[in-house]
XYZ file of C-alpha atoms in Angstrom:
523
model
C 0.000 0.000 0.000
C 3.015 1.960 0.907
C 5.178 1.482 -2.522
C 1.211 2.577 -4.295
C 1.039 5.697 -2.151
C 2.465 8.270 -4.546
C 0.795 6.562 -7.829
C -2.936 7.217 -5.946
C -1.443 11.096 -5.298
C -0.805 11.550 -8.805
C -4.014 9.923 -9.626
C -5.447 12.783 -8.302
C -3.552 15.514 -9.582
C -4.751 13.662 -13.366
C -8.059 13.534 -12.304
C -7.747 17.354 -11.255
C -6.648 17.772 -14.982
C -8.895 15.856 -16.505
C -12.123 17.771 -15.076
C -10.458 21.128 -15.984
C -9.641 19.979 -19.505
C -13.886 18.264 -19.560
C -14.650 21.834 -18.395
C -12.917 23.505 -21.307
C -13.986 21.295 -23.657
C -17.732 21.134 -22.226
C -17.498 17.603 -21.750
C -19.382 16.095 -18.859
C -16.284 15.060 -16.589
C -17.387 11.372 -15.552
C -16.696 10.724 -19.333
C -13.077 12.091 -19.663
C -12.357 10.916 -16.549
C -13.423 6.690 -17.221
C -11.321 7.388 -20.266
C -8.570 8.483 -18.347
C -8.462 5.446 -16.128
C -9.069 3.171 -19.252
C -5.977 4.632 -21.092
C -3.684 4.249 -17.992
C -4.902 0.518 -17.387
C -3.055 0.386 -20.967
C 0.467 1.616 -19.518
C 2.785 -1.322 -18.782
C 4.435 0.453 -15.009
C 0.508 1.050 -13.772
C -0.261 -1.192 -11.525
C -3.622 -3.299 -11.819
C -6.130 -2.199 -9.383
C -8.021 -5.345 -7.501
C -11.170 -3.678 -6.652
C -12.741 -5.265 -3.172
C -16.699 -4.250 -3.965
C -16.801 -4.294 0.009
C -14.726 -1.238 0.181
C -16.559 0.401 -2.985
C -19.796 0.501 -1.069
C -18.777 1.227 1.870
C -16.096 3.543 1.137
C -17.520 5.019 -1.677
C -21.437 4.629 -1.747
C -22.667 6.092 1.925
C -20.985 9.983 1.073
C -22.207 10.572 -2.197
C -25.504 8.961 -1.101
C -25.141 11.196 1.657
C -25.046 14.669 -0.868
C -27.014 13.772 -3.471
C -30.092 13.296 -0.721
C -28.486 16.417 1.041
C -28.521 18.625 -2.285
C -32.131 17.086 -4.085
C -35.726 18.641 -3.029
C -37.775 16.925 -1.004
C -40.679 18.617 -2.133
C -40.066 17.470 -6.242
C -39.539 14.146 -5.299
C -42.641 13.707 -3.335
C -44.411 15.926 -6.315
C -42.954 13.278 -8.864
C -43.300 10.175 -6.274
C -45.562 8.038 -8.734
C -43.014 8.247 -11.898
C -40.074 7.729 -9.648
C -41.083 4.584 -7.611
C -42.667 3.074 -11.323
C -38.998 3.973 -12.601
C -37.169 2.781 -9.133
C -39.043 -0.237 -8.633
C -41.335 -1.359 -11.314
C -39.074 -0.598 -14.479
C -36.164 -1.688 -12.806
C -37.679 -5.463 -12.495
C -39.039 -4.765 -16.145
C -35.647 -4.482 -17.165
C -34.174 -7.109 -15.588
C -36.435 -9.696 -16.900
C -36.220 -8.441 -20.317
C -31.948 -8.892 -20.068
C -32.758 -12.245 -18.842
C -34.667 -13.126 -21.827
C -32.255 -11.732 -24.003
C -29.195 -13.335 -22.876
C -30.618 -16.550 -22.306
C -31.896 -16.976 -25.659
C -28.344 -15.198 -27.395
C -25.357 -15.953 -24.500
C -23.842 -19.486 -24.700
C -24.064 -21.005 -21.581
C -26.475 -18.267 -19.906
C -29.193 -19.729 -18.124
C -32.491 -17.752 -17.016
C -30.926 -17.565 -13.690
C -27.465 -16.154 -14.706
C -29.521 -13.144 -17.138
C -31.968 -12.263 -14.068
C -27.799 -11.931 -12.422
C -26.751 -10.360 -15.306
C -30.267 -8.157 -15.276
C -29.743 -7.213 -11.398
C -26.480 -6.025 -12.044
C -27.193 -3.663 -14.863
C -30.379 -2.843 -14.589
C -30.108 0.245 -12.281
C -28.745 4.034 -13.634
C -26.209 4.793 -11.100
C -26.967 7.940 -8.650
C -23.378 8.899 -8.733
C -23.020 8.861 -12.559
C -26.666 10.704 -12.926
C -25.693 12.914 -10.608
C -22.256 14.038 -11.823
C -24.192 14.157 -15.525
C -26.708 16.560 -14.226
C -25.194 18.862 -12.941
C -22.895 19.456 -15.845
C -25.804 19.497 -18.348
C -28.953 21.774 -18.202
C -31.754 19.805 -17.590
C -35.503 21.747 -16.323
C -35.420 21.142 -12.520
C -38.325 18.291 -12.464
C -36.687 16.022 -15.256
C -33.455 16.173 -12.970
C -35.268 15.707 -10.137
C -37.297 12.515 -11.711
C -33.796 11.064 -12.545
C -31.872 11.705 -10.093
C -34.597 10.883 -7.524
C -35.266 7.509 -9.174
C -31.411 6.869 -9.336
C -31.010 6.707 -5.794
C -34.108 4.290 -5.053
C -33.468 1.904 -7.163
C -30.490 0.272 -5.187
C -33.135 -2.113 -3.258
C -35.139 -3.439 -6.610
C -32.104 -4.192 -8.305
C -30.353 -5.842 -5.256
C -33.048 -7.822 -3.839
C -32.738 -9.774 -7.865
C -28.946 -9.747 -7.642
C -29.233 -11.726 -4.259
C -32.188 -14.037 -5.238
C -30.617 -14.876 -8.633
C -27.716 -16.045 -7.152
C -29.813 -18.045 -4.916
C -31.241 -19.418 -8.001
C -28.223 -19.727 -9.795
C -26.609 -22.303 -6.546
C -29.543 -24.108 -5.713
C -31.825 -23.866 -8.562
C -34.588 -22.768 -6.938
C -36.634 -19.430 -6.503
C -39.152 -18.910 -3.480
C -41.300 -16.007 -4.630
C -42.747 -14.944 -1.043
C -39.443 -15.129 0.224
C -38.712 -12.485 -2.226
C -41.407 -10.779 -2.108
C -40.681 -10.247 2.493
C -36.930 -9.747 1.747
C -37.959 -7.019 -0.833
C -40.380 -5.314 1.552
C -37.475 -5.303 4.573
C -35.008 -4.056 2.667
C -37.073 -1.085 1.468
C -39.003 -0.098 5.025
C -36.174 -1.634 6.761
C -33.430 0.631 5.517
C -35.890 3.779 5.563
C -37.009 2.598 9.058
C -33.344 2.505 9.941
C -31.908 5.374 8.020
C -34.749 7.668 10.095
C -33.683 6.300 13.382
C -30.224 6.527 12.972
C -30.253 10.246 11.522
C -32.777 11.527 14.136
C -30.773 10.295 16.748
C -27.913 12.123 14.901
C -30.319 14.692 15.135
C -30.545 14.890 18.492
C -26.469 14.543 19.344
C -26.409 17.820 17.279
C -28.620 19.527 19.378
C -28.242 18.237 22.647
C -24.284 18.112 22.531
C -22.423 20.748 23.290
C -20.485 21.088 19.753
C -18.903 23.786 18.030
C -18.455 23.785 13.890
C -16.125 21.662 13.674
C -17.944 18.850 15.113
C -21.246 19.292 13.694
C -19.542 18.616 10.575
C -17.587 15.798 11.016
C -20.760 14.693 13.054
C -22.726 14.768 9.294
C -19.830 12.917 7.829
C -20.028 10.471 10.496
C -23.846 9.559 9.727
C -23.984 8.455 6.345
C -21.502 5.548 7.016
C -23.227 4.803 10.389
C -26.612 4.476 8.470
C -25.406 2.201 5.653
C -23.409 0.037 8.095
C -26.282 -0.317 10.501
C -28.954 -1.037 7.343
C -26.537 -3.579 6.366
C -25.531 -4.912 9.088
C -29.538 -6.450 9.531
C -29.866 -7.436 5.691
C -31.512 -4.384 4.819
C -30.809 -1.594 2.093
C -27.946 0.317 3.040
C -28.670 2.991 0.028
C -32.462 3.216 1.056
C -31.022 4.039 4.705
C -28.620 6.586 3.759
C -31.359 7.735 1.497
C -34.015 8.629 4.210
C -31.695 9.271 6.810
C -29.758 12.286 4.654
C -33.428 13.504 3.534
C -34.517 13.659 6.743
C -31.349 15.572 8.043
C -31.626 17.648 4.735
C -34.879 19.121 5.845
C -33.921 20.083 9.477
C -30.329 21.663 9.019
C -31.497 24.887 9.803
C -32.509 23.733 13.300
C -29.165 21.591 14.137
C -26.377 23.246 11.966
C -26.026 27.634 12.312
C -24.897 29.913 9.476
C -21.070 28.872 9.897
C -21.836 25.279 10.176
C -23.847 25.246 6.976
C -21.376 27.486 5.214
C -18.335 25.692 6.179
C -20.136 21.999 5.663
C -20.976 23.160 2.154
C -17.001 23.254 1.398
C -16.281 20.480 3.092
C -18.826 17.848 1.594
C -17.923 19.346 -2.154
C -14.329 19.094 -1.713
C -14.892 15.736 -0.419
C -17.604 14.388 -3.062
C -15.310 15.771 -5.824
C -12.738 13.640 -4.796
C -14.852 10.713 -4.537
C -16.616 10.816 -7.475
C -13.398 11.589 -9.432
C -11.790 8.637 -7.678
C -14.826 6.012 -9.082
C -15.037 7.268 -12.201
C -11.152 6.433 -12.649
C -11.482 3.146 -10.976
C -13.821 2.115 -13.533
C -11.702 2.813 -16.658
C -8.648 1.409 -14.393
C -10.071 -1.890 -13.691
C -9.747 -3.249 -17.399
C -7.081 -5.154 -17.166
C -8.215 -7.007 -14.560
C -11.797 -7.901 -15.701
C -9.970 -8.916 -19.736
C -7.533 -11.336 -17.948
C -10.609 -13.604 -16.544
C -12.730 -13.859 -19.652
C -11.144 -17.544 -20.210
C -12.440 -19.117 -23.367
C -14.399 -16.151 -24.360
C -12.504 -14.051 -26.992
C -12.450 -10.342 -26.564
C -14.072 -9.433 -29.736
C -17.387 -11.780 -28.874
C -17.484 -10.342 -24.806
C -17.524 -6.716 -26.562
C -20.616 -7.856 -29.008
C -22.625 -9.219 -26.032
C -21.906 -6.155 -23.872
C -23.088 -4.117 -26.451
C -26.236 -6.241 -27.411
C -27.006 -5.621 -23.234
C -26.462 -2.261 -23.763
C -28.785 -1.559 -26.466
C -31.624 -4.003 -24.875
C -30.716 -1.573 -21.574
C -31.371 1.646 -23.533
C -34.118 0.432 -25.894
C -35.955 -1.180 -22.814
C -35.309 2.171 -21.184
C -36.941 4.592 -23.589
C -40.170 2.132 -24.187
C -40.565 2.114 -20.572
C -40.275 6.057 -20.136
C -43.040 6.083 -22.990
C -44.868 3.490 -21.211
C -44.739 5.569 -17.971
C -46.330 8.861 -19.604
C -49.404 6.770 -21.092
C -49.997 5.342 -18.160
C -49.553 8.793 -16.225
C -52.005 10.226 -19.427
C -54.534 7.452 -18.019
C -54.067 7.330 -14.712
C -55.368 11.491 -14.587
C -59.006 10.350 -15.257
C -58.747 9.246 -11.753
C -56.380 10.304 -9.761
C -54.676 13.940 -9.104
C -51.151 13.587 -11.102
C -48.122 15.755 -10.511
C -47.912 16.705 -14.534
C -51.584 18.085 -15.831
C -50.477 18.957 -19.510
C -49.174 16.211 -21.844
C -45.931 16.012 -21.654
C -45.004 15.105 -25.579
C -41.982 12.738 -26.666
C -38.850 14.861 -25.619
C -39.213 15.111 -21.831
C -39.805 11.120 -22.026
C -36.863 10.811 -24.747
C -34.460 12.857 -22.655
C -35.812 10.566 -19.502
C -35.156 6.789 -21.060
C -31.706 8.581 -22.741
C -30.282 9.475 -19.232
C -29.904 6.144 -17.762
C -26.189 6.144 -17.147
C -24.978 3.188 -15.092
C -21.522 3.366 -13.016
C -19.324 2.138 -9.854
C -22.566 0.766 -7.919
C -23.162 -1.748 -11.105
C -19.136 -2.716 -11.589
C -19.051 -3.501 -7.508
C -22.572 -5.224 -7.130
C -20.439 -7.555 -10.246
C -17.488 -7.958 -8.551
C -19.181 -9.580 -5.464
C -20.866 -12.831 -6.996
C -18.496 -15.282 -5.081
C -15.811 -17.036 -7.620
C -17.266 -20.621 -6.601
C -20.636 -22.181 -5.095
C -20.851 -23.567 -2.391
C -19.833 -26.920 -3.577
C -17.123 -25.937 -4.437
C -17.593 -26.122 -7.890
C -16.759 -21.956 -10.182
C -19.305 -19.609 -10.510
C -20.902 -20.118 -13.926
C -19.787 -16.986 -16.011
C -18.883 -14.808 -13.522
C -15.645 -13.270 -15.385
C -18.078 -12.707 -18.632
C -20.624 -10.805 -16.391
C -18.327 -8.240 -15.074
C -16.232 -7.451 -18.732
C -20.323 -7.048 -19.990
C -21.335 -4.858 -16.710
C -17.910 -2.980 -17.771
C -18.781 -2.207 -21.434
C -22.700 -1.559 -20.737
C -20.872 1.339 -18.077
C -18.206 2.482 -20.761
C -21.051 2.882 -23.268
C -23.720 3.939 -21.274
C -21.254 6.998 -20.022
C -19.795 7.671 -23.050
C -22.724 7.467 -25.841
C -25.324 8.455 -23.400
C -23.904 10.982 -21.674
C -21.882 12.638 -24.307
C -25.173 13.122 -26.755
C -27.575 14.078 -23.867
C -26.744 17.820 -23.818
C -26.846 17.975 -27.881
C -30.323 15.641 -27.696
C -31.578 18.096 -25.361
C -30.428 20.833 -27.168
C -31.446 19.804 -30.665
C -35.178 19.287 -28.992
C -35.007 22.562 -27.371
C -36.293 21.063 -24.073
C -35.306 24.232 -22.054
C -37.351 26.548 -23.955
C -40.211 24.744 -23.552
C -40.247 23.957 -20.041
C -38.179 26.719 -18.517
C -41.344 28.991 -18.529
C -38.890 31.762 -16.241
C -34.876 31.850 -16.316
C -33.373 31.056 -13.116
C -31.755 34.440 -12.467
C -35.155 36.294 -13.231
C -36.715 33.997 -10.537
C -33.895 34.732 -8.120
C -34.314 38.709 -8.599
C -38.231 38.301 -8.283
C -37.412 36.325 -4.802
C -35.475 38.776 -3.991
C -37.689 41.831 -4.527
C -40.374 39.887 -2.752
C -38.255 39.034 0.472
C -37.198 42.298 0.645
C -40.684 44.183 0.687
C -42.182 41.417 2.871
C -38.405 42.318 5.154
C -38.675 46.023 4.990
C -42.463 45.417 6.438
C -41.247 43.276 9.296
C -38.432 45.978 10.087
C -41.211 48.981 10.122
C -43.788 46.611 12.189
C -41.783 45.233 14.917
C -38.090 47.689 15.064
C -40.438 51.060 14.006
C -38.706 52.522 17.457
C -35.005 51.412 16.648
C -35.500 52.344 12.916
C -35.513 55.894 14.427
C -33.210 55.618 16.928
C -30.386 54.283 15.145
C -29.211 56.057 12.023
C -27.244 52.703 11.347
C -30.787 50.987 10.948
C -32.453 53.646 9.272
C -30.134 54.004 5.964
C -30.334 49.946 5.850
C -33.997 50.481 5.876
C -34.173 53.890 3.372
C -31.150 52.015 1.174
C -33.105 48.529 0.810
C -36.289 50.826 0.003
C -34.385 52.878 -2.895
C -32.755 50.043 -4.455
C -33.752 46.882 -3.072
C -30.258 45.663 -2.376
C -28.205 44.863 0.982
C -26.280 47.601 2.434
C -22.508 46.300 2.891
C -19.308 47.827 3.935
C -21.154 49.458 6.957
C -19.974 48.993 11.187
C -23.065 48.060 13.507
C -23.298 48.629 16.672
C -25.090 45.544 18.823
C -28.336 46.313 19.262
C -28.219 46.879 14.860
C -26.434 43.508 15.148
C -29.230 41.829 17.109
C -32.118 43.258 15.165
C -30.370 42.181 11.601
C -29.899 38.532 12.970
C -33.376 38.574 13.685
C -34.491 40.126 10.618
C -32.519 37.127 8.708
C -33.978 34.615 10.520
C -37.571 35.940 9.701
C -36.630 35.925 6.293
C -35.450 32.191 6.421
C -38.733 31.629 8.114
C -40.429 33.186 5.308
C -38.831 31.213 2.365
C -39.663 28.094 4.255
C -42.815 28.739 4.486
C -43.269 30.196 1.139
C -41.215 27.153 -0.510
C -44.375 25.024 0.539
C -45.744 26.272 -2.486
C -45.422 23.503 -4.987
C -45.202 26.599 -7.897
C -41.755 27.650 -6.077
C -38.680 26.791 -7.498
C -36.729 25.003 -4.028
C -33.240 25.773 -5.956
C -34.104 29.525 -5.648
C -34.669 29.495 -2.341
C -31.831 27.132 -1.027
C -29.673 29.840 -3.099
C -31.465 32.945 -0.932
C -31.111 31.018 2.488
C -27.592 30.453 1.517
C -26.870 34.128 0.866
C -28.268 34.795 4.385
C -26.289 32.239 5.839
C -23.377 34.234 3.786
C -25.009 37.868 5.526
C -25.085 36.360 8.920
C -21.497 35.448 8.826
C -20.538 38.878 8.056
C -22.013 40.450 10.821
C -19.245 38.206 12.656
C -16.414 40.519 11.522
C -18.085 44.105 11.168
């Protein structure tokens, strides 16, 4: 580990370059960055990389969990609930029986068993690699949240037939209501636990007497302590961190203060850049490794059955996402649906084209056992991870390279973006300062007069509707701006009830008061 120690520094120095060269070149970096890794694996003094999926998920899986639930809105994925669980659940198990079919009937050797293995495996879009796509391409705000809300569910569908396949695949059997309980506690289970673990997270915050420092390394503390305890019991360690960082999500404003926030901010997105940078380049790196266990399968035919998978994967995909908007179209005659107005064929075309899968598919590979348990090898196994790695390489690379000129080319931003985000933010901002100014003139009408200090923030904010900077306050200003701010925060919390309200305007206001608050520290 020692003699490897200055090859995984300069592995992230390249990985530093390679997301400012993706930036340059308006690349999504995920892409660059599995090519990276693939052309080192190529390089005779690089060391192979033996990839323990143990370490992946745990190492790996509970932080980026852990931000993605921390940065997504609660309030568009309950809106969307309906076409996320059909997409996390139901399409998942659609898929996986249709890659069963597939390479049963066109795989030597693949029995049903081995293609619902196959199916489990690659099944899923990955939450890391949707995320990392998403934010680099510009995607309306309830398409993103659809995809990268079902991205992070899906972990218990697809698991639950990884682990009964492989069941099938050693004894030959399948028990359906065993399935159908172990299915049902790994979903509530890992919520059930996730919740319990973070509120009692919850409650060490706020009890406890920490300063910042703490609180944050507190929050990185709870993701892994959720997965580990969800998995630990058999449950979904994914659906735990899942809940758990949702639940935390919603209540940082009553456990973490301005500095906390601020300075947990940097932390987690230093961190999670890292980290994704780091799987990304694992994937292209592991090659080697994966080619040198294919046996008596040639190269050339492992390449034409990952790619057959991958097309079934993204043909299944888009027929499903179609699916999912008749049924939605139906389903309105009843029943009050998120989406009132058709939708069309590009919001569903850019939907079943952004199914990107990543590390979570390549590790949930890696762990089928290399024997059964008589002893005897694991029918395959070396075939299903170079075809998990080639539906990722493709996936990443054709998918997410043509998404931003698909969504271009359909002009899906102009006709779903109804108001650009900075408009928005300036209306938000006009609005919290009038409804401000009239909390200032009801409650401080007294200290408005009294302190000339006060009064210019209040005649400034009324002239131009901006904050007043650069200025020295004396304490009682101090306490009555603090108080002002956290009537404002109070405001957009309430207001972002609204289901109209766009929540990535208003985390982007309470994080400029967060910024306001801290300033106050060193007038």
């Amino acid at each position: 580990m020692l003699h490897h120690f200055p090859f995984y520094l300069s592995l992230i120095l390249l990985i530093i370059i390679l997301i400012i060269v993706a930036d340059r070149i308006r690349v999504a970096y995920p892409i660059l960055l599995v090519l990276g890794g693939l052309g080192l694996s190529f390089i005779p003094s690089v060391p192979d990389i033996e990839i323990d999926p143990e370490l992946i998920f745990i190492i790996f899986l509970p932080p980026l969990l852990s931000e993605a639930a921390w940065s997504i809105s609660w309030k568009e994925l309950w809106k969307w609930r309906r076409i996320i669980t059909s997409f996390a659940f139901l399409i998942v198990f659609l898929t996986a029986f249709v890659v069963a079919l597939v390479a049963n009937s066109y795989i030597p050797g693949f029995s049903l068993a081995l293609g619902f293995l196959l199916g489990g495996i690659v099944s899923p879009p990955d939450a890391v690699s949707a995320g990392a796509i998403m934010k680099f391409v510009h995607v309306p705000s309830r398409y993103q949240s659809i995809i990268e809300g079902e991205s992070l569910l899906n972990d218990a569908s697809s698991l639950i037939v990884f682990r009964f396949a492989l069941i099938a695949v050693g004894t030959g059997q399948f028990i359906w209501h065993d399935a159908i309980l172990s299915f049902g506690w790994m979903v509530f289970g890992g919520i059930g636990i996730g919740l319990a673990v973070a509120y009692g997270f919850f409650k060490a915050h706020r009890l406890l007497p920490t300063d910042v420092n703490m609180d944050i390394v507190l929050t990185l503390v709870a993701p892994y302590m959720m997965y580990i305890a969800a998995e630990t019991v058999h449950s979904s360690g994914v659906m735990a961190v899942v809940s758990g960082g949702l639940f935390l999500a919603q209540r940082k404003h009553l456990f973490l203060n301005s500095s906390g926030r601020i300075k947990g901010f940097s932390v987690w997105e230093s961190l999670c850049f890292v980290l994704n940078g780091l799987v990304f380049m694992i994937i292209g790196l592991a090659l080697p490794t994966i080619t040198k266990g294919l046996g008596n399968v040639s190269v050339n035919e492992a390449i034409g059955y990952g790619v057959l998978i991958t097309v079934v994967l993204m043909v299944s995909r888009i027929l499903s996402a179609y699916g999912a908007v008749v049924t939605t179209l139906i389903a309105r005659n009843f029943i009050t649906v998120a989406e009132k107005r058709n939708p069309g064929y590009k919001a569903p075309l850019v939907i079943g084209w952004a199914g990107m899968r990543g590390v979570v598919s390549l590790a949930a590979a890696l762990s089928i056992p290399e024997t059964l348990e008589n002893g005897a090898p694991f029918p395959q196994r070396n075939l299903i991870l170079f075809i998990t790695f080639i539906v990722i390489l493709l996936t990443l690379l054709l998918q997410g390279l043509t998404l931003p000129i698909l969504i271009k080319k359909i002009n899906l931003l102009r006709d779903n973006e109804v108001l650009p985000g900075e408009s928005h933010y300036q209306d938000m901002y006009r609005r919290l300062t009038n409804q401000s100014l009239d909390y200032l003139h009801a409650n401080y009408e007294e200290q408005i007069t009294r302190q000339p200090i006060l009064k210019k923030i209040v005649e400034k904010w009324e002239e131009e509707g901006k904050e007043f900077d650069n200025i020295r306050l004396d304490q009682e200003c101090k306490l009555v701006y603090v108080d002002m701010i956290n009537h404002q925060r109070e405001w957009l919390r309430e207001w972002n009830k609204d289901h109209e309200v766009d929540e990535g305007i208003v985390r982007r206001h309470l994080y400029r008061l967060d910024l306001e608050e801290e300033k106050l520290k060193y007038r």
